């Protein structure tokens, strides 16, 4: 992985230290987190609190740890609604996997699903600037429709990260698909000190390196 991706990976880990947070959990809570991630692919949804309770001896303790570390997003009434890279909220990034349609938190997250689970995915999203449709067929780290998707880019507004908000509601909202390299250059030029772009190949590698360790 090149220096650009290494730097981006370390930057994201500082903002959202998921692997570190997971490894600091008890074995039981770490395994619950992994069950929650897998539920989006096996069930097409997040585990309910009752289902979570089957995997831990103390549900409230697990909920507190997962929520405090931003590993799982909970609604105001305490129900689980998301676990990076997935969300139960309707967002612009749809992922078709294992006969289920789920939503990803952001563009980078959508690209993580196939390498995480070793399953083919179809991503449907849009260019944040032009509104043009984005469709990506993915198998692991391989883009299976390169003629159509080869020039798609992923843009990140790093400054969107907010220490007072969960990443799902801050940085994730500004991690987007861009239609092509021309649009990406124009978007980057408007605020080059705060924005960064990645080719689709770079973004897949980035997503793989960040998310795959969560299931190990």
PDB file of C-alpha atoms in Angstrom:
ATOM      1  CA  UNK A   1       0.000   0.000   0.000  1.00  0.00           C
ATOM      2  CA  UNK A   2       1.386   3.403  -0.971  1.00  0.00           C
ATOM      3  CA  UNK A   3       2.184   6.249   1.402  1.00  0.00           C
ATOM      4  CA  UNK A   4      -1.012   8.107   0.537  1.00  0.00           C
ATOM      5  CA  UNK A   5      -3.158   5.175   1.633  1.00  0.00           C
ATOM      6  CA  UNK A   6      -1.036   4.487   4.710  1.00  0.00           C
ATOM      7  CA  UNK A   7      -1.502   8.092   5.818  1.00  0.00           C
ATOM      8  CA  UNK A   8      -5.236   8.016   5.131  1.00  0.00           C
ATOM      9  CA  UNK A   9      -5.623   4.747   7.014  1.00  0.00           C
ATOM     10  CA  UNK A  10      -3.832   6.109  10.062  1.00  0.00           C
ATOM     11  CA  UNK A  11      -5.857   9.310   9.877  1.00  0.00           C
ATOM     12  CA  UNK A  12      -9.143   7.420   9.836  1.00  0.00           C
ATOM     13  CA  UNK A  13      -8.021   5.179  12.697  1.00  0.00           C
ATOM     14  CA  UNK A  14      -7.327   8.268  14.795  1.00  0.00           C
ATOM     15  CA  UNK A  15     -10.828   9.572  14.101  1.00  0.00           C
ATOM     16  CA  UNK A  16     -12.611   6.217  14.383  1.00  0.00           C
ATOM     17  CA  UNK A  17     -10.344   3.676  16.116  1.00  0.00           C
ATOM     18  CA  UNK A  18     -12.578   0.663  15.505  1.00  0.00           C
ATOM     19  CA  UNK A  19      -9.911  -2.075  15.489  1.00  0.00           C
ATOM     20  CA  UNK A  20      -8.304  -0.654  18.634  1.00  0.00           C
ATOM     21  CA  UNK A  21     -11.659  -0.276  20.379  1.00  0.00           C
ATOM     22  CA  UNK A  22     -12.681  -3.804  19.449  1.00  0.00           C
ATOM     23  CA  UNK A  23      -9.428  -5.261  20.747  1.00  0.00           C
ATOM     24  CA  UNK A  24      -9.867  -3.421  24.050  1.00  0.00           C
ATOM     25  CA  UNK A  25     -13.237  -5.130  24.604  1.00  0.00           C
ATOM     26  CA  UNK A  26     -13.740  -8.391  26.420  1.00  0.00           C
ATOM     27  CA  UNK A  27     -13.770 -11.468  24.177  1.00  0.00           C
ATOM     28  CA  UNK A  28     -17.531 -11.747  24.658  1.00  0.00           C
ATOM     29  CA  UNK A  29     -18.245  -8.177  23.570  1.00  0.00           C
ATOM     30  CA  UNK A  30     -15.825  -8.401  20.638  1.00  0.00           C
ATOM     31  CA  UNK A  31     -17.618 -11.515  19.435  1.00  0.00           C
ATOM     32  CA  UNK A  32     -20.993  -9.787  19.878  1.00  0.00           C
ATOM     33  CA  UNK A  33     -19.741  -6.949  17.696  1.00  0.00           C
ATOM     34  CA  UNK A  34     -18.777  -9.470  15.029  1.00  0.00           C
ATOM     35  CA  UNK A  35     -22.196 -11.139  15.265  1.00  0.00           C
ATOM     36  CA  UNK A  36     -23.800  -7.727  14.773  1.00  0.00           C
ATOM     37  CA  UNK A  37     -21.706  -7.090  11.653  1.00  0.00           C
ATOM     38  CA  UNK A  38     -22.510 -10.509  10.207  1.00  0.00           C
ATOM     39  CA  UNK A  39     -26.232 -10.074  10.876  1.00  0.00           C
ATOM     40  CA  UNK A  40     -26.478  -7.435   8.146  1.00  0.00           C
ATOM     41  CA  UNK A  41     -25.312 -10.008   5.615  1.00  0.00           C
ATOM     42  CA  UNK A  42     -27.126 -13.052   7.033  1.00  0.00           C
ATOM     43  CA  UNK A  43     -30.394 -11.324   8.013  1.00  0.00           C
ATOM     44  CA  UNK A  44     -30.291  -8.042   6.104  1.00  0.00           C
ATOM     45  CA  UNK A  45     -30.567  -6.091   9.363  1.00  0.00           C
ATOM     46  CA  UNK A  46     -28.895  -5.411  12.675  1.00  0.00           C
ATOM     47  CA  UNK A  47     -29.470  -7.674  15.668  1.00  0.00           C
ATOM     48  CA  UNK A  48     -32.200  -6.584  18.059  1.00  0.00           C
ATOM     49  CA  UNK A  49     -31.414  -6.026  21.726  1.00  0.00           C
ATOM     50  CA  UNK A  50     -33.072  -9.359  22.537  1.00  0.00           C
ATOM     51  CA  UNK A  51     -30.880 -11.109  19.988  1.00  0.00           C
ATOM     52  CA  UNK A  52     -27.806  -9.339  21.328  1.00  0.00           C
ATOM     53  CA  UNK A  53     -28.643 -10.592  24.812  1.00  0.00           C
ATOM     54  CA  UNK A  54     -28.139 -14.192  23.671  1.00  0.00           C
ATOM     55  CA  UNK A  55     -24.440 -13.511  23.099  1.00  0.00           C
ATOM     56  CA  UNK A  56     -23.435 -11.770  26.340  1.00  0.00           C
ATOM     57  CA  UNK A  57     -23.941 -12.284  30.029  1.00  0.00           C
ATOM     58  CA  UNK A  58     -24.611  -8.583  30.700  1.00  0.00           C
ATOM     59  CA  UNK A  59     -26.454  -6.805  27.905  1.00  0.00           C
ATOM     60  CA  UNK A  60     -26.396  -3.337  29.464  1.00  0.00           C
ATOM     61  CA  UNK A  61     -22.660  -3.494  29.977  1.00  0.00           C
ATOM     62  CA  UNK A  62     -22.193  -4.578  26.363  1.00  0.00           C
ATOM     63  CA  UNK A  63     -24.466  -1.794  25.095  1.00  0.00           C
ATOM     64  CA  UNK A  64     -22.551   0.789  27.127  1.00  0.00           C
ATOM     65  CA  UNK A  65     -19.181  -0.393  25.820  1.00  0.00           C
ATOM     66  CA  UNK A  66     -20.295  -0.629  22.187  1.00  0.00           C
ATOM     67  CA  UNK A  67     -22.044   2.729  22.256  1.00  0.00           C
ATOM     68  CA  UNK A  68     -19.345   4.618  24.156  1.00  0.00           C
ATOM     69  CA  UNK A  69     -16.668   3.428  21.732  1.00  0.00           C
ATOM     70  CA  UNK A  70     -18.814   4.274  18.652  1.00  0.00           C
ATOM     71  CA  UNK A  71     -18.627   0.637  17.542  1.00  0.00           C
ATOM     72  CA  UNK A  72     -22.421   0.419  17.389  1.00  0.00           C
ATOM     73  CA  UNK A  73     -24.837   3.308  16.886  1.00  0.00           C
ATOM     74  CA  UNK A  74     -27.912   3.351  19.096  1.00  0.00           C
ATOM     75  CA  UNK A  75     -31.089   5.383  18.665  1.00  0.00           C
ATOM     76  CA  UNK A  76     -32.411   7.736  21.296  1.00  0.00           C
ATOM     77  CA  UNK A  77     -34.553   4.942  22.728  1.00  0.00           C
ATOM     78  CA  UNK A  78     -31.560   2.626  23.019  1.00  0.00           C
ATOM     79  CA  UNK A  79     -32.097   0.360  20.034  1.00  0.00           C
ATOM     80  CA  UNK A  80     -29.147  -0.566  17.794  1.00  0.00           C
ATOM     81  CA  UNK A  81     -29.343   1.124  14.394  1.00  0.00           C
ATOM     82  CA  UNK A  82     -25.888   0.786  12.879  1.00  0.00           C
ATOM     83  CA  UNK A  83     -22.420  -0.736  13.029  1.00  0.00           C
ATOM     84  CA  UNK A  84     -19.779   0.494  10.599  1.00  0.00           C
ATOM     85  CA  UNK A  85     -19.891  -0.145   7.693  1.00  0.00           C
ATOM     86  CA  UNK A  86     -23.670  -0.703   7.934  1.00  0.00           C
ATOM     87  CA  UNK A  87     -26.679   1.355   8.973  1.00  0.00           C
ATOM     88  CA  UNK A  88     -30.400   0.766   9.220  1.00  0.00           C
ATOM     89  CA  UNK A  89     -30.929   4.375   8.135  1.00  0.00           C
ATOM     90  CA  UNK A  90     -31.846   5.017   4.515  1.00  0.00           C
ATOM     91  CA  UNK A  91     -28.718   6.500   2.957  1.00  0.00           C
ATOM     92  CA  UNK A  92     -27.539   7.070  -0.595  1.00  0.00           C
ATOM     93  CA  UNK A  93     -25.254   4.027  -0.613  1.00  0.00           C
ATOM     94  CA  UNK A  94     -27.211   0.802  -1.203  1.00  0.00           C
ATOM     95  CA  UNK A  95     -25.420  -2.537  -1.119  1.00  0.00           C
ATOM     96  CA  UNK A  96     -26.911  -5.757  -2.457  1.00  0.00           C
ATOM     97  CA  UNK A  97     -25.289  -8.736  -0.718  1.00  0.00           C
ATOM     98  CA  UNK A  98     -26.405 -12.320  -0.072  1.00  0.00           C
ATOM     99  CA  UNK A  99     -29.877 -11.500  -1.505  1.00  0.00           C
ATOM    100  CA  UNK A 100     -30.322  -8.616   0.957  1.00  0.00           C
ATOM    101  CA  UNK A 101     -30.293  -4.896   0.304  1.00  0.00           C
ATOM    102  CA  UNK A 102     -28.570  -3.004   3.094  1.00  0.00           C
ATOM    103  CA  UNK A 103     -27.302   0.541   3.490  1.00  0.00           C
ATOM    104  CA  UNK A 104     -23.701   1.598   4.044  1.00  0.00           C
ATOM    105  CA  UNK A 105     -22.698   4.552   6.198  1.00  0.00           C
ATOM    106  CA  UNK A 106     -20.627   6.073   3.394  1.00  0.00           C
ATOM    107  CA  UNK A 107     -18.973   5.378   0.046  1.00  0.00           C
ATOM    108  CA  UNK A 108     -15.858   3.869   1.621  1.00  0.00           C
ATOM    109  CA  UNK A 109     -18.006   1.639   3.812  1.00  0.00           C
ATOM    110  CA  UNK A 110     -19.950   0.372   0.812  1.00  0.00           C
ATOM    111  CA  UNK A 111     -16.702  -0.780  -0.794  1.00  0.00           C
ATOM    112  CA  UNK A 112     -15.725  -2.659   2.371  1.00  0.00           C
ATOM    113  CA  UNK A 113     -18.595  -5.155   2.369  1.00  0.00           C
ATOM    114  CA  UNK A 114     -17.370  -7.497  -0.361  1.00  0.00           C
ATOM    115  CA  UNK A 115     -13.817  -7.964   0.981  1.00  0.00           C
ATOM    116  CA  UNK A 116     -15.095  -8.243   4.561  1.00  0.00           C
ATOM    117  CA  UNK A 117     -17.442 -11.120   3.869  1.00  0.00           C
ATOM    118  CA  UNK A 118     -15.983 -12.662   0.729  1.00  0.00           C
ATOM    119  CA  UNK A 119     -19.259 -12.182  -1.124  1.00  0.00           C
ATOM    120  CA  UNK A 120     -20.173 -10.482  -4.367  1.00  0.00           C
ATOM    121  CA  UNK A 121     -21.887  -7.130  -3.945  1.00  0.00           C
ATOM    122  CA  UNK A 122     -23.680  -4.603  -6.090  1.00  0.00           C
ATOM    123  CA  UNK A 123     -23.372  -1.020  -4.932  1.00  0.00           C
ATOM    124  CA  UNK A 124     -25.844   1.588  -6.123  1.00  0.00           C
ATOM    125  CA  UNK A 125     -25.210   5.183  -5.167  1.00  0.00           C
ATOM    126  CA  UNK A 126     -24.828   8.569  -6.835  1.00  0.00           C
ATOM    127  CA  UNK A 127     -22.222  11.189  -7.522  1.00  0.00           C
ATOM    128  CA  UNK A 128     -22.583  13.775  -4.787  1.00  0.00           C
ATOM    129  CA  UNK A 129     -21.811  16.618  -7.227  1.00  0.00           C
ATOM    130  CA  UNK A 130     -23.707  15.718 -10.396  1.00  0.00           C
ATOM    131  CA  UNK A 131     -26.305  13.297  -9.067  1.00  0.00           C
ATOM    132  CA  UNK A 132     -25.344  10.776 -11.748  1.00  0.00           C
ATOM    133  CA  UNK A 133     -25.883   7.128 -10.769  1.00  0.00           C
ATOM    134  CA  UNK A 134     -22.997   5.036  -9.517  1.00  0.00           C
ATOM    135  CA  UNK A 135     -23.180   1.262  -9.944  1.00  0.00           C
ATOM    136  CA  UNK A 136     -20.323  -0.991  -8.888  1.00  0.00           C
ATOM    137  CA  UNK A 137     -20.175  -4.773  -9.077  1.00  0.00           C
ATOM    138  CA  UNK A 138     -17.554  -6.068  -6.691  1.00  0.00           C
ATOM    139  CA  UNK A 139     -16.039  -9.431  -5.781  1.00  0.00           C
ATOM    140  CA  UNK A 140     -13.605  -9.082  -2.929  1.00  0.00           C
ATOM    141  CA  UNK A 141     -11.172  -6.378  -3.999  1.00  0.00           C
ATOM    142  CA  UNK A 142     -12.001  -6.843  -7.685  1.00  0.00           C
ATOM    143  CA  UNK A 143     -14.276  -4.435  -9.561  1.00  0.00           C
ATOM    144  CA  UNK A 144     -16.232  -6.611 -11.970  1.00  0.00           C
ATOM    145  CA  UNK A 145     -17.589  -3.822 -14.188  1.00  0.00           C
ATOM    146  CA  UNK A 146     -14.417  -1.755 -14.762  1.00  0.00           C
ATOM    147  CA  UNK A 147     -15.604  -0.362 -18.105  1.00  0.00           C
ATOM    148  CA  UNK A 148     -18.508   1.387 -16.368  1.00  0.00           C
ATOM    149  CA  UNK A 149     -16.980   2.007 -12.959  1.00  0.00           C
ATOM    150  CA  UNK A 150     -13.295   2.423 -13.649  1.00  0.00           C
ATOM    151  CA  UNK A 151     -13.164   6.214 -13.365  1.00  0.00           C
ATOM    152  CA  UNK A 152     -15.358   6.562 -10.271  1.00  0.00           C
ATOM    153  CA  UNK A 153     -13.628   8.286  -7.374  1.00  0.00           C
ATOM    154  CA  UNK A 154     -14.206   8.524  -3.644  1.00  0.00           C
ATOM    155  CA  UNK A 155     -13.943  11.902  -1.950  1.00  0.00           C
ATOM    156  CA  UNK A 156     -13.445  12.567   1.760  1.00  0.00           C
ATOM    157  CA  UNK A 157     -13.869  15.865   3.587  1.00  0.00           C
ATOM    158  CA  UNK A 158     -11.623  15.184   6.555  1.00  0.00           C
ATOM    159  CA  UNK A 159     -12.691  18.346   8.319  1.00  0.00           C
ATOM    160  CA  UNK A 160     -16.217  16.961   8.713  1.00  0.00           C
ATOM    161  CA  UNK A 161     -15.039  14.848  11.643  1.00  0.00           C
ATOM    162  CA  UNK A 162     -16.551  16.224  14.847  1.00  0.00           C
ATOM    163  CA  UNK A 163     -15.427  15.179  18.307  1.00  0.00           C
ATOM    164  CA  UNK A 164     -18.896  16.009  19.643  1.00  0.00           C
ATOM    165  CA  UNK A 165     -20.747  13.730  17.182  1.00  0.00           C
ATOM    166  CA  UNK A 166     -20.502  10.081  16.259  1.00  0.00           C
ATOM    167  CA  UNK A 167     -18.636   9.471  13.030  1.00  0.00           C
ATOM    168  CA  UNK A 168     -21.843   8.140  11.438  1.00  0.00           C
ATOM    169  CA  UNK A 169     -23.351  11.622  11.669  1.00  0.00           C
ATOM    170  CA  UNK A 170     -20.250  13.649  10.865  1.00  0.00           C
ATOM    171  CA  UNK A 171     -17.362  12.331   8.756  1.00  0.00           C
ATOM    172  CA  UNK A 172     -19.422   9.547   7.168  1.00  0.00           C
ATOM    173  CA  UNK A 173     -21.786  12.120   5.721  1.00  0.00           C
ATOM    174  CA  UNK A 174     -18.884  13.594   3.751  1.00  0.00           C
ATOM    175  CA  UNK A 175     -17.341  10.404   2.321  1.00  0.00           C
ATOM    176  CA  UNK A 176     -18.838  10.244  -1.145  1.00  0.00           C
ATOM    177  CA  UNK A 177     -18.672   8.896  -4.658  1.00  0.00           C
ATOM    178  CA  UNK A 178     -17.647  11.242  -7.461  1.00  0.00           C
ATOM    179  CA  UNK A 179     -18.525  10.514 -11.081  1.00  0.00           C
ATOM    180  CA  UNK A 180     -15.078  10.673 -12.645  1.00  0.00           C
ATOM    181  CA  UNK A 181     -11.571  12.063 -12.339  1.00  0.00           C
ATOM    182  CA  UNK A 182     -12.551  15.401 -13.883  1.00  0.00           C
ATOM    183  CA  UNK A 183     -15.296  16.004 -11.330  1.00  0.00           C
ATOM    184  CA  UNK A 184     -12.960  14.781  -8.587  1.00  0.00           C
ATOM    185  CA  UNK A 185     -10.236  17.277  -9.558  1.00  0.00           C
ATOM    186  CA  UNK A 186     -12.719  20.149  -9.598  1.00  0.00           C
ATOM    187  CA  UNK A 187     -14.150  19.109  -6.221  1.00  0.00           C
ATOM    188  CA  UNK A 188     -10.674  18.740  -4.709  1.00  0.00           C
ATOM    189  CA  UNK A 189      -9.467  22.083  -6.042  1.00  0.00           C
ATOM    190  CA  UNK A 190     -12.276  23.921  -4.250  1.00  0.00           C
ATOM    191  CA  UNK A 191     -10.796  23.000  -0.843  1.00  0.00           C
ATOM    192  CA  UNK A 192      -7.601  21.029  -1.325  1.00  0.00           C
ATOM    193  CA  UNK A 193      -6.435  21.544   2.234  1.00  0.00           C
ATOM    194  CA  UNK A 194      -9.483  19.821   3.662  1.00  0.00           C
ATOM    195  CA  UNK A 195     -10.404  17.279   0.992  1.00  0.00           C
ATOM    196  CA  UNK A 196      -8.832  14.157  -0.445  1.00  0.00           C
ATOM    197  CA  UNK A 197      -9.757  11.927  -3.373  1.00  0.00           C
ATOM    198  CA  UNK A 198      -9.045   8.300  -4.112  1.00  0.00           C
ATOM    199  CA  UNK A 199      -9.366   6.231  -7.240  1.00  0.00           C
ATOM    200  CA  UNK A 200     -11.741   3.310  -6.984  1.00  0.00           C
ATOM    201  CA  UNK A 201      -8.818   0.877  -6.714  1.00  0.00           C
ATOM    202  CA  UNK A 202      -7.277   2.960  -3.916  1.00  0.00           C
ATOM    203  CA  UNK A 203     -10.594   3.246  -2.108  1.00  0.00           C
ATOM    204  CA  UNK A 204     -11.180  -0.519  -2.201  1.00  0.00           C
ATOM    205  CA  UNK A 205      -7.723  -1.138  -0.751  1.00  0.00           C
ATOM    206  CA  UNK A 206      -8.352   1.524   1.909  1.00  0.00           C
ATOM    207  CA  UNK A 207     -11.695  -0.039   2.855  1.00  0.00           C
ATOM    208  CA  UNK A 208     -10.227  -3.535   2.931  1.00  0.00           C
ATOM    209  CA  UNK A 209      -7.358  -2.543   5.228  1.00  0.00           C
ATOM    210  CA  UNK A 210      -9.625  -0.675   7.634  1.00  0.00           C
ATOM    211  CA  UNK A 211     -12.587  -3.048   7.921  1.00  0.00           C
ATOM    212  CA  UNK A 212     -11.463  -6.635   7.282  1.00  0.00           C
ATOM    213  CA  UNK A 213      -9.542  -6.858  10.615  1.00  0.00           C
ATOM    214  CA  UNK A 214     -12.837  -6.358  12.482  1.00  0.00           C
ATOM    215  CA  UNK A 215     -13.915  -9.904  11.613  1.00  0.00           C
ATOM    216  CA  UNK A 216     -10.655 -11.601  12.580  1.00  0.00           C
TER     217      UNK A 216
END
